C-alpha cells in the first residue's frame, strides 16, 4: 500500500538488521570454530557482568519464529551477517557443511516470508584460528577475507543479491586494536594499527571481486559496506558558513586513530588517499600505493552508513569548525554515547552522496536505532514510546533527504531483536522485538507495530 504522498523512491527498501554473534548463540555447535568474541567475552572483566554470546537469542534454533515476526512487522529486507568461523572453523581451508546449511535454511526462510536478505560478510566475529596467525596484521589477511567471500557468495549468491563486505571497520579496528574495549582487546598504535587498516581495506576489495566472480549473479550483485558514521550537523543551517564547517569537520582526519570518514571512504569510493593524510599521520602513515588503491576502490553499488547520531558544528574564527558540546542532561539512549540528534540522517545522506555518490549511487542507512530500558508491562506489551519518537524524528530527516532528491536505497533499523551488545552484554536493548533471555520469549514492542505502519505507507505517515 504505497501512498502517493511518499517522497521515498519506489524501490527504497524498509528493513531491520542484526549480526551473527549478537543473536545466533550455538557458539560451538555443528562444527563451528571459535571466534575472537568467544575468547574475549570469556575473559574476566571484558564484558558487562561477564556476558557472552554463547546463547544470545538462540536464533540458530529459533530463526523460524524470528523470521515469522519479521514478516508480522512487514519488513521488506533483513540484514544478517554470516559467522565466518561457523562456515570456516579454521578461518580458511575446509568449509563446515553444517554451518553453510544453516545459512541456506535461514536465507530460504527469509525469502519464503517475502523478505529480501542483505548479507554482511564480516561483522566482527573474526575466526580465532586466523587471529592466532596475526589476524588483520598478517599480509595474507586480505586474501583470507576474499576466500571467505568467495565461499559464501558461491553458496548463497543464487538467492542473495545484496552484500556488505565489512561492518564498521572504524569500530572493529579502533575498539579492538587500539582502545582494547572490544575483541581482540589490543592497544596498538601506529604503525601497527596502520598495517591492519591497510589490510582491512584490501580485504574489502578482495571480497568485492570475489562476490562478483563467484556469485551465480556475477556482476549483477549489489555490493557495498557499512561504514560507521558519526554525523556532523550545522548549528544554524541558514548560515552557509556553519554548513561548510560541519562538512569540513565530518571529513577531517583524526591524528593517530582510524575514526572518521575520509580516511576510509576516500580510498574506498574515490580511489585516493585523503588530502594531507601523510602530514596528519606522520611518518607512521601506512601509505597506500597506486596498486593498493586500485585493489581497494572496486566499484560498489550503494553507500552504506550506520548512523546513530552526531554533533552540531559551527564556524568559528576564519570558518574553523567548532563542535558544540552536548547540553547537560541532553537526550541519550541507555548508553550515553547515543546522543539523540534527529538531523543526523539528513546531513549524513547529503554529505555522503555529494562527496562519494556523484548524485547517482544510492545512500543506504545500514543501521540506525536506540537502546532503551524496555520491559513487558503489566498488560504483557512492551511500550517503548521513546524509540518510536526517536525513529520518527530520524526518519523525518531521511524523508527530507528524499524530498530533496538525494538518491536513497533503504533504511535498516538496528535491531530486529534485543541482543548481545558486545562489551555492554545484554544491558542495552536495541530491538523492535523484546527478548526475555531467561525464557527466550519474544514480544514485538510498540515500536515494531509503529514501524509496520511506516512500512505499509512507504514512509507517508512520517
Ligand atoms: O550493536 C552494534 C552493531 O553491532 C554495530 N553497530 C552499532 C550497534 C549498536 O552499538
CSV table of C-alpha atoms and ligand atoms in Angstrom, one decimal:
chain,number,residue,atom,x,y,z
A,1,UNK,CA,0.0,0.0,0.0
A,2,UNK,CA,2.2,2.8,-1.3
A,3,UNK,CA,0.9,6.3,-0.6
A,4,UNK,CA,1.3,8.8,-3.4
A,5,UNK,CA,2.4,11.4,-0.9
A,6,UNK,CA,5.6,9.4,0.0
A,7,UNK,CA,8.8,11.0,-1.3
A,8,UNK,CA,10.7,7.8,-0.9
A,9,UNK,CA,11.7,6.2,-4.3
A,10,UNK,CA,9.6,3.2,-5.2
A,11,UNK,CA,12.5,0.8,-4.9
A,12,UNK,CA,13.5,2.1,-1.4
A,13,UNK,CA,13.6,-0.8,1.0
A,14,UNK,CA,12.5,-0.8,4.7
A,15,UNK,CA,14.4,-3.2,6.8
A,16,UNK,CA,16.0,-4.1,10.1
A,17,UNK,CA,19.4,-5.6,10.9
A,18,UNK,CA,21.2,-7.9,13.3
A,19,UNK,CA,24.6,-9.7,13.3
A,20,UNK,CA,25.5,-13.4,13.8
A,21,UNK,CA,27.4,-13.2,17.1
A,22,UNK,CA,24.9,-10.9,18.7
A,23,UNK,CA,21.9,-13.2,18.1
A,24,UNK,CA,22.8,-16.7,17.0
A,25,UNK,CA,24.2,-18.4,20.1
A,26,UNK,CA,25.2,-22.1,19.4
A,27,UNK,CA,28.7,-20.9,19.7
A,28,UNK,CA,30.3,-24.3,19.5
A,29,UNK,CA,27.6,-26.4,17.7
A,30,UNK,CA,27.6,-28.3,14.5
A,31,UNK,CA,31.3,-27.8,13.9
A,32,UNK,CA,31.6,-24.1,14.4
A,33,UNK,CA,35.1,-22.8,15.3
A,34,UNK,CA,35.7,-20.2,18.0
A,35,UNK,CA,35.8,-16.5,17.2
A,36,UNK,CA,37.8,-13.7,18.9
A,37,UNK,CA,34.5,-12.8,20.6
A,38,UNK,CA,34.0,-16.2,22.0
A,39,UNK,CA,37.5,-15.9,23.6
A,40,UNK,CA,37.3,-12.3,24.6
A,41,UNK,CA,33.9,-12.5,26.3
A,42,UNK,CA,35.1,-15.4,28.4
A,43,UNK,CA,38.0,-13.3,29.8
A,44,UNK,CA,37.1,-11.9,33.2
A,45,UNK,CA,36.1,-8.2,33.2
A,46,UNK,CA,35.9,-7.8,29.4
A,47,UNK,CA,32.1,-7.6,29.1
A,48,UNK,CA,29.3,-6.3,31.3
A,49,UNK,CA,28.7,-8.9,34.1
A,50,UNK,CA,30.8,-11.4,32.1
A,51,UNK,CA,28.0,-11.8,29.5
A,52,UNK,CA,28.9,-13.8,26.4
A,53,UNK,CA,27.1,-14.5,23.1
A,54,UNK,CA,27.2,-18.3,23.7
A,55,UNK,CA,23.4,-18.5,23.8
A,56,UNK,CA,22.4,-14.9,22.9
A,57,UNK,CA,18.9,-15.0,21.3
A,58,UNK,CA,19.3,-18.7,20.3
A,59,UNK,CA,18.5,-17.6,16.8
A,60,UNK,CA,20.4,-20.6,15.4
A,61,UNK,CA,17.4,-22.7,16.5
A,62,UNK,CA,14.7,-20.1,16.8
A,63,UNK,CA,15.1,-18.4,13.4
A,64,UNK,CA,11.8,-19.7,12.0
A,65,UNK,CA,9.9,-17.8,14.8
A,66,UNK,CA,12.1,-14.7,14.3
A,67,UNK,CA,11.5,-14.6,10.6
A,68,UNK,CA,7.8,-15.0,11.2
A,69,UNK,CA,7.9,-12.0,13.5
A,70,UNK,CA,9.8,-10.0,10.8
A,71,UNK,CA,7.0,-10.9,8.5
A,72,UNK,CA,4.4,-9.7,11.0
A,73,UNK,CA,6.3,-6.4,11.3
A,74,UNK,CA,6.2,-6.2,7.5
A,75,UNK,CA,10.0,-6.0,6.9
A,76,UNK,CA,10.8,-5.8,3.2
A,77,UNK,CA,14.5,-6.5,3.8
A,78,UNK,CA,16.6,-8.1,6.6
A,79,UNK,CA,20.3,-7.5,7.1
A,80,UNK,CA,22.0,-10.5,8.6
A,81,UNK,CA,25.7,-11.5,8.9
A,82,UNK,CA,27.4,-14.8,8.3
A,83,UNK,CA,29.6,-16.1,11.1
A,84,UNK,CA,33.0,-16.6,9.5
A,85,UNK,CA,34.1,-19.4,11.9
A,86,UNK,CA,30.7,-21.1,11.6
A,87,UNK,CA,31.3,-21.7,7.9
A,88,UNK,CA,35.2,-21.9,8.0
A,89,UNK,CA,36.1,-23.2,11.5
A,90,UNK,CA,39.8,-22.5,10.9
A,91,UNK,CA,39.0,-19.3,9.1
A,92,UNK,CA,40.3,-20.8,5.8
A,93,UNK,CA,40.6,-24.2,4.2
A,94,UNK,CA,37.9,-26.8,4.8
A,95,UNK,CA,34.4,-25.4,4.9
A,96,UNK,CA,31.9,-26.6,7.5
A,97,UNK,CA,28.9,-28.0,5.6
A,98,UNK,CA,26.6,-27.8,8.6
A,99,UNK,CA,27.4,-24.1,9.0
A,100,UNK,CA,26.7,-23.4,5.4
A,101,UNK,CA,23.5,-25.4,5.6
A,102,UNK,CA,22.3,-23.2,8.4
A,103,UNK,CA,22.6,-20.1,6.2
A,104,UNK,CA,20.8,-22.0,3.4
A,105,UNK,CA,17.9,-22.6,5.7
A,106,UNK,CA,17.9,-19.1,7.1
A,107,UNK,CA,18.0,-17.4,3.6
A,108,UNK,CA,15.3,-19.7,2.3
A,109,UNK,CA,13.1,-19.0,5.3
A,110,UNK,CA,13.6,-15.2,4.8
A,111,UNK,CA,12.8,-15.5,1.1
A,112,UNK,CA,9.7,-17.6,1.8
A,113,UNK,CA,8.5,-14.8,4.1
A,114,UNK,CA,8.7,-12.4,1.2
A,115,UNK,CA,11.7,-10.6,2.7
A,116,UNK,CA,14.9,-9.7,0.8
A,117,UNK,CA,18.1,-10.8,2.6
A,118,UNK,CA,21.0,-8.3,2.7
A,119,UNK,CA,24.1,-10.2,3.8
A,120,UNK,CA,27.1,-8.8,5.7
A,121,UNK,CA,30.2,-10.9,5.4
A,122,UNK,CA,32.2,-9.8,8.3
A,123,UNK,CA,30.5,-8.3,11.4
A,124,UNK,CA,33.3,-8.6,14.0
A,125,UNK,CA,33.4,-12.4,14.9
A,126,UNK,CA,36.8,-13.0,13.4
A,127,UNK,CA,38.0,-16.6,13.5
A,128,UNK,CA,40.3,-17.2,16.4
A,129,UNK,CA,42.4,-19.5,14.3
A,130,UNK,CA,43.3,-16.6,12.0
A,131,UNK,CA,43.7,-14.2,14.8
A,132,UNK,CA,46.4,-16.6,16.2
A,133,UNK,CA,48.2,-16.2,12.9
A,134,UNK,CA,48.2,-12.4,13.2
A,135,UNK,CA,44.7,-11.6,12.1
A,136,UNK,CA,44.5,-8.3,10.2
A,137,UNK,CA,48.2,-7.8,10.7
A,138,UNK,CA,49.0,-10.8,8.5
A,139,UNK,CA,49.8,-9.9,4.9
A,140,UNK,CA,47.6,-12.8,3.8
A,141,UNK,CA,44.6,-11.4,5.7
A,142,UNK,CA,43.1,-9.7,2.6
A,143,UNK,CA,43.2,-13.0,0.7
A,144,UNK,CA,41.6,-14.8,3.7
A,145,UNK,CA,38.7,-12.3,3.5
A,146,UNK,CA,38.4,-12.8,-0.3
A,147,UNK,CA,38.3,-16.6,0.1
A,148,UNK,CA,35.6,-16.3,2.8
A,149,UNK,CA,33.6,-14.1,0.5
A,150,UNK,CA,34.0,-16.4,-2.5
A,151,UNK,CA,32.8,-19.4,-0.4
A,152,UNK,CA,29.7,-17.6,0.8
A,153,UNK,CA,28.9,-15.9,-2.5
A,154,UNK,CA,29.1,-19.2,-4.4
A,155,UNK,CA,26.8,-20.8,-1.9
A,156,UNK,CA,24.2,-18.1,-1.3
A,157,UNK,CA,24.5,-16.0,-4.4
A,158,UNK,CA,21.7,-17.7,-6.3
A,159,UNK,CA,19.4,-16.3,-3.6
A,160,UNK,CA,21.2,-13.3,-2.3
A,161,UNK,CA,21.7,-10.2,-4.4
A,162,UNK,CA,22.7,-7.6,-1.7
A,163,UNK,CA,26.1,-7.8,0.1
A,164,UNK,CA,28.1,-5.8,2.5
A,165,UNK,CA,31.7,-6.8,2.9
A,166,UNK,CA,32.5,-5.3,6.3
A,167,UNK,CA,30.6,-3.8,9.2
A,168,UNK,CA,32.1,-0.6,10.7
A,169,UNK,CA,35.8,-1.1,10.1
A,170,UNK,CA,36.3,2.1,12.1
A,171,UNK,CA,34.9,0.3,15.2
A,172,UNK,CA,36.5,-3.1,15.0
A,173,UNK,CA,39.9,-1.6,14.2
A,174,UNK,CA,39.9,1.2,16.8
A,175,UNK,CA,38.0,-0.6,19.6
A,176,UNK,CA,39.6,-3.9,19.0
A,177,UNK,CA,43.1,-3.0,18.2
A,178,UNK,CA,43.6,0.4,19.8
A,179,UNK,CA,41.4,1.1,22.8
A,180,UNK,CA,41.1,-2.6,23.8
A,181,UNK,CA,37.4,-2.2,24.6
A,182,UNK,CA,36.4,-4.9,22.1
A,183,UNK,CA,37.9,-8.2,20.9
A,184,UNK,CA,40.7,-9.0,20.5
A,185,UNK,CA,41.5,-6.3,23.1
A,186,UNK,CA,44.8,-4.8,22.0
A,187,UNK,CA,46.3,-1.4,22.5
A,188,UNK,CA,48.2,-1.0,19.2
A,189,UNK,CA,49.3,2.4,17.9
A,190,UNK,CA,50.7,3.4,14.5
A,191,UNK,CA,52.5,1.9,12.6
A,192,UNK,CA,51.0,-1.4,13.6
A,193,UNK,CA,47.4,-0.1,13.5
A,194,UNK,CA,48.1,1.3,10.1
A,195,UNK,CA,49.2,-2.0,8.8
A,196,UNK,CA,45.9,-3.6,9.9
A,197,UNK,CA,44.0,-0.6,8.4
A,198,UNK,CA,45.6,-1.2,5.0
A,199,UNK,CA,44.8,-5.0,5.1
A,200,UNK,CA,41.2,-4.4,6.1
A,201,UNK,CA,40.8,-2.1,3.1
A,202,UNK,CA,42.5,-4.6,0.8
A,203,UNK,CA,40.2,-7.3,2.3
A,204,UNK,CA,37.2,-5.3,1.3
A,205,UNK,CA,38.4,-5.0,-2.3
A,206,UNK,CA,39.2,-8.7,-2.4
A,207,UNK,CA,35.7,-9.5,-1.1
A,208,UNK,CA,34.0,-7.3,-3.7
A,209,UNK,CA,35.9,-9.1,-6.5
A,210,UNK,CA,35.2,-12.5,-5.0
A,211,UNK,CA,31.5,-11.9,-4.8
A,212,UNK,CA,31.3,-10.7,-8.4
A,213,UNK,CA,33.5,-13.7,-9.6
A,214,UNK,CA,31.8,-16.4,-7.5
A,215,UNK,CA,28.2,-15.5,-7.1
A,216,UNK,CA,25.9,-17.0,-9.7
A,217,UNK,CA,24.6,-13.5,-10.2
A,218,UNK,CA,28.1,-12.3,-11.0
A,219,UNK,CA,28.3,-8.6,-11.9
A,220,UNK,CA,24.6,-8.1,-11.1
A,221,UNK,CA,25.3,-8.5,-7.4
A,222,UNK,CA,24.7,-5.3,-5.4
A,223,UNK,CA,27.7,-4.7,-3.2
A,224,UNK,CA,28.7,-2.1,-0.6
A,225,UNK,CA,29.8,-2.0,3.0
A,226,UNK,CA,28.5,-0.5,6.2
A,227,UNK,CA,30.9,2.3,7.5
A,228,UNK,CA,30.4,3.8,10.9
A,229,UNK,CA,29.2,7.4,10.6
A,230,UNK,CA,29.0,9.8,13.5
A,231,UNK,CA,27.2,12.7,11.9
A,232,UNK,CA,28.1,16.4,11.8
A,233,UNK,CA,25.2,18.9,11.5
A,234,UNK,CA,25.4,22.7,11.2
A,235,UNK,CA,24.4,24.5,14.3
A,236,UNK,CA,22.5,27.0,12.2
A,237,UNK,CA,21.6,25.6,8.8
A,238,UNK,CA,20.6,29.0,7.5
A,239,UNK,CA,24.2,30.0,7.8
A,240,UNK,CA,26.3,28.7,4.9
A,241,UNK,CA,29.5,29.0,7.0
A,242,UNK,CA,28.1,26.6,9.6
A,243,UNK,CA,27.2,24.1,6.8
A,244,UNK,CA,30.7,24.3,5.4
A,245,UNK,CA,32.2,23.9,8.9
A,246,UNK,CA,30.1,20.8,9.6
A,247,UNK,CA,31.1,19.4,6.2
A,248,UNK,CA,34.7,20.0,6.8
A,249,UNK,CA,34.6,18.6,10.3
A,250,UNK,CA,32.8,15.5,9.0
A,251,UNK,CA,35.6,14.7,6.6
A,252,UNK,CA,38.5,15.9,8.7
A,253,UNK,CA,41.3,13.4,9.5
A,254,UNK,CA,41.9,12.4,13.2
A,255,UNK,CA,45.6,12.1,14.0
A,256,UNK,CA,46.7,8.7,15.3
A,257,UNK,CA,43.4,6.8,15.0
A,258,UNK,CA,41.3,5.5,12.2
A,259,UNK,CA,38.0,7.0,13.1
A,260,UNK,CA,36.3,9.4,10.8
A,261,UNK,CA,35.0,9.2,7.2
A,262,UNK,CA,37.6,10.3,4.7
A,263,UNK,CA,40.4,8.0,5.9
A,264,UNK,CA,38.2,5.1,4.9
A,265,UNK,CA,35.8,6.4,2.3
A,266,UNK,CA,38.2,8.3,0.1
A,267,UNK,CA,40.3,5.2,-0.7
A,268,UNK,CA,37.2,3.0,-0.9
A,269,UNK,CA,35.0,5.3,-3.1
A,270,UNK,CA,37.4,7.7,-4.7
A,271,UNK,CA,40.4,5.5,-5.1
A,272,UNK,CA,42.7,8.1,-3.4
A,273,UNK,CA,44.2,9.0,-0.1
A,274,UNK,CA,42.6,11.9,1.6
A,275,UNK,CA,44.4,15.2,1.1
A,276,UNK,CA,47.1,15.9,3.6
A,277,UNK,CA,46.9,12.4,5.2
A,278,UNK,CA,50.7,11.9,5.4
A,279,UNK,CA,51.1,15.2,7.2
A,280,UNK,CA,48.4,14.4,9.7
A,281,UNK,CA,49.5,10.8,10.5
A,282,UNK,CA,53.2,11.5,10.2
A,283,UNK,CA,55.9,9.0,9.2
A,284,UNK,CA,53.9,6.1,10.5
A,285,UNK,CA,51.1,6.5,8.0
A,286,UNK,CA,51.0,3.1,6.2
A,287,UNK,CA,50.7,4.7,2.8
A,288,UNK,CA,48.5,3.2,0.1
A,289,UNK,CA,50.3,2.6,-3.2
A,290,UNK,CA,48.5,3.1,-6.6
A,291,UNK,CA,48.2,-0.7,-6.8
A,292,UNK,CA,46.6,-0.8,-3.3
A,293,UNK,CA,44.2,1.9,-4.3
A,294,UNK,CA,43.2,0.1,-7.5
A,295,UNK,CA,42.6,-3.1,-5.4
A,296,UNK,CA,40.6,-1.2,-2.8
A,297,UNK,CA,38.4,1.1,-4.9
A,298,UNK,CA,36.3,-1.6,-6.6
A,299,UNK,CA,33.1,-0.3,-8.0
A,300,UNK,CA,30.3,-0.5,-5.4
A,301,UNK,CA,26.5,-0.2,-5.8
A,302,UNK,CA,25.4,1.7,-2.7
A,303,UNK,CA,26.9,3.9,0.1
A,304,UNK,CA,26.1,2.2,3.4
A,305,UNK,CA,26.4,4.1,6.7
A,306,UNK,CA,25.5,3.1,10.3
A,307,UNK,CA,24.4,6.3,11.8
A,308,UNK,CA,23.0,6.8,15.3
A,309,UNK,CA,23.7,10.5,15.9
A,310,UNK,CA,26.4,13.1,15.9
A,311,UNK,CA,27.4,16.6,16.9
A,312,UNK,CA,26.5,20.1,15.9
A,313,UNK,CA,29.2,22.3,14.5
A,314,UNK,CA,29.5,26.0,14.0
A,315,UNK,CA,32.0,28.1,12.1
A,316,UNK,CA,34.5,29.7,14.5
A,317,UNK,CA,37.2,32.2,13.7
A,318,UNK,CA,38.1,32.0,10.0
A,319,UNK,CA,35.5,29.4,9.4
A,320,UNK,CA,37.3,26.9,11.7
A,321,UNK,CA,34.8,24.1,12.7
A,322,UNK,CA,33.9,24.2,16.4
A,323,UNK,CA,32.0,21.2,17.8
A,324,UNK,CA,29.3,22.3,20.2
A,325,UNK,CA,29.3,20.3,23.4
A,326,UNK,CA,26.1,18.5,24.3
A,327,UNK,CA,24.0,20.4,26.8
A,328,UNK,CA,23.8,18.9,30.3
A,329,UNK,CA,21.0,16.4,30.5
A,330,UNK,CA,20.5,16.2,26.8
A,331,UNK,CA,18.6,13.2,25.4
A,332,UNK,CA,20.6,10.0,25.1
A,333,UNK,CA,19.9,6.3,24.7
A,334,UNK,CA,20.5,3.9,27.5
A,335,UNK,CA,24.2,4.0,26.5
A,336,UNK,CA,25.2,7.6,26.7
A,337,UNK,CA,27.3,7.7,23.5
A,338,UNK,CA,24.0,7.6,21.7
A,339,UNK,CA,23.0,11.2,21.6
A,340,UNK,CA,19.6,11.9,20.2
A,341,UNK,CA,20.3,14.3,17.3
A,342,UNK,CA,17.5,13.7,14.7
A,343,UNK,CA,19.1,15.8,11.9
A,344,UNK,CA,21.9,13.2,11.7
A,345,UNK,CA,20.4,11.1,8.8
A,346,UNK,CA,19.6,14.1,6.6
A,347,UNK,CA,23.1,15.6,6.9
A,348,UNK,CA,24.8,12.3,6.6
A,349,UNK,CA,22.9,11.4,3.4
A,350,UNK,CA,23.7,14.9,2.0
A,351,UNK,CA,27.4,15.0,2.8
A,352,UNK,CA,28.0,11.3,1.8
A,353,UNK,CA,26.2,11.5,-1.5
A,354,UNK,CA,27.7,14.8,-2.6
A,355,UNK,CA,31.3,13.6,-1.9
A,356,UNK,CA,31.0,10.0,-2.9
A,357,UNK,CA,27.8,9.4,-4.8
A,358,UNK,CA,28.2,11.6,-7.9
A,359,UNK,CA,24.4,12.1,-7.4
A,360,UNK,CA,23.9,8.6,-8.6
A,361,UNK,CA,24.9,6.0,-6.1
A,362,UNK,CA,22.1,5.3,-3.6
A,363,UNK,CA,22.6,6.0,0.0
A,364,UNK,CA,21.5,3.3,2.4
A,365,UNK,CA,21.2,3.6,6.2
A,366,UNK,CA,22.6,0.3,7.1
A,367,UNK,CA,21.9,0.8,10.8
A,368,UNK,CA,20.0,3.3,13.0
A,369,UNK,CA,18.2,2.9,16.3
A,370,UNK,CA,18.3,3.4,20.0
A,371,UNK,CA,18.8,1.4,23.1
A,372,UNK,CA,16.3,1.9,26.0
A,373,UNK,CA,15.2,0.3,29.2
A,374,UNK,CA,12.3,-1.7,27.9
A,375,UNK,CA,10.4,-4.4,29.7
A,376,UNK,CA,7.0,-6.1,29.4
A,377,UNK,CA,4.3,-4.1,31.2
A,378,UNK,CA,1.5,-5.5,33.4
A,379,UNK,CA,-0.6,-5.7,30.2
A,380,UNK,CA,2.1,-8.0,28.7
A,381,UNK,CA,3.0,-5.5,26.0
A,382,UNK,CA,6.3,-3.7,25.6
A,383,UNK,CA,5.7,0.1,25.4
A,384,UNK,CA,8.7,2.0,24.1
A,385,UNK,CA,7.5,5.5,23.2
A,386,UNK,CA,11.0,6.9,23.3
A,387,UNK,CA,12.1,4.5,20.5
A,388,UNK,CA,9.0,5.5,18.4
A,389,UNK,CA,9.8,9.2,18.9
A,390,UNK,CA,13.5,8.6,18.1
A,391,UNK,CA,12.7,6.7,14.9
A,392,UNK,CA,10.0,9.1,13.8
A,393,UNK,CA,12.3,12.1,14.2
A,394,UNK,CA,15.3,10.5,12.5
A,395,UNK,CA,13.2,9.2,9.6
A,396,UNK,CA,11.7,12.6,9.1
A,397,UNK,CA,15.3,13.7,8.4
A,398,UNK,CA,15.6,10.9,5.8
A,399,UNK,CA,12.3,12.0,4.3
A,400,UNK,CA,13.7,15.5,3.9
A,401,UNK,CA,16.6,14.0,2.0
A,402,UNK,CA,14.1,12.1,-0.2
A,403,UNK,CA,12.2,15.3,-0.9
A,404,UNK,CA,15.4,17.0,-1.9
A,405,UNK,CA,16.1,14.2,-4.4
A,406,UNK,CA,19.1,12.7,-2.7
A,407,UNK,CA,19.3,9.1,-4.1
A,408,UNK,CA,18.2,6.7,-1.3
A,409,UNK,CA,18.2,3.0,-1.4
A,410,UNK,CA,16.9,1.9,2.0
A,411,UNK,CA,16.8,2.1,5.8
A,412,UNK,CA,17.7,-0.7,8.2
A,413,UNK,CA,16.6,-0.3,11.8
A,414,UNK,CA,19.0,-1.6,14.4
A,415,UNK,CA,18.0,-4.0,15.6
A,416,UNK,CA,15.2,-6.5,14.9
A,417,UNK,CA,15.8,-8.2,18.3
A,418,UNK,CA,17.3,-7.2,21.6
A,419,UNK,CA,20.7,-8.8,21.5
A,420,UNK,CA,24.3,-9.1,22.8
A,421,UNK,CA,25.6,-5.5,22.7
A,422,UNK,CA,29.3,-6.5,22.6
A,423,UNK,CA,31.2,-5.2,25.7
A,424,UNK,CA,27.8,-4.0,27.1
A,425,UNK,CA,26.4,-7.5,27.1
A,426,UNK,CA,22.6,-7.8,27.4
A,427,UNK,CA,22.3,-4.5,29.3
A,428,UNK,CA,21.4,-2.4,26.3
A,429,UNK,CA,18.2,-3.2,24.5
A,430,UNK,CA,18.1,-2.1,20.8
A,431,UNK,CA,15.3,-4.4,19.5
A,432,UNK,CA,12.0,-3.8,17.8
A,433,UNK,CA,11.3,-7.2,19.5
A,434,UNK,CA,11.9,-7.7,23.2
A,435,UNK,CA,13.8,-10.8,24.2
A,436,UNK,CA,13.4,-12.3,27.6
A,437,UNK,CA,16.8,-14.0,27.8
A,438,UNK,CA,15.7,-16.4,30.6
A,439,UNK,CA,12.8,-17.9,28.6
A,440,UNK,CA,13.7,-16.7,25.1
A,441,UNK,CA,10.2,-15.3,24.8
A,442,UNK,CA,9.8,-12.7,22.1
A,443,UNK,CA,7.4,-9.8,22.3
A,444,UNK,CA,7.0,-7.3,19.5
A,445,UNK,CA,7.4,-3.8,21.0
A,446,UNK,CA,5.0,-0.9,20.3
A,447,UNK,CA,7.8,0.4,18.0
A,448,UNK,CA,7.7,-2.8,15.9
A,449,UNK,CA,4.0,-2.2,15.2
A,450,UNK,CA,4.6,1.6,14.6
A,451,UNK,CA,7.4,0.7,12.1
A,452,UNK,CA,4.9,-1.7,10.4
A,453,UNK,CA,2.6,1.2,9.7
A,454,UNK,CA,5.5,3.3,8.4
A,455,UNK,CA,6.5,0.5,6.0
A,456,UNK,CA,2.9,0.0,4.9
A,457,UNK,CA,2.6,3.7,3.9
A,458,UNK,CA,6.1,3.7,2.4
A,459,UNK,CA,7.0,6.5,4.8
A,460,UNK,CA,4.0,8.7,4.1
A,461,UNK,CA,2.9,8.5,7.7
A,462,UNK,CA,6.2,10.1,8.9
B,1,LIG,O1,25.3,-3.4,18.1
B,1,LIG,C1,26.1,-2.6,17.3
B,1,LIG,C2,26.3,-3.2,16.0
B,1,LIG,O2,26.9,-4.5,16.1
B,1,LIG,C3,27.3,-2.4,15.2
B,1,LIG,N1,26.8,-1.0,15.1
B,1,LIG,C4,26.4,-0.4,16.3
B,1,LIG,C5,25.4,-1.3,17.1
B,1,LIG,C6,24.9,-0.6,18.4
B,1,LIG,O3,26.0,-0.3,19.2
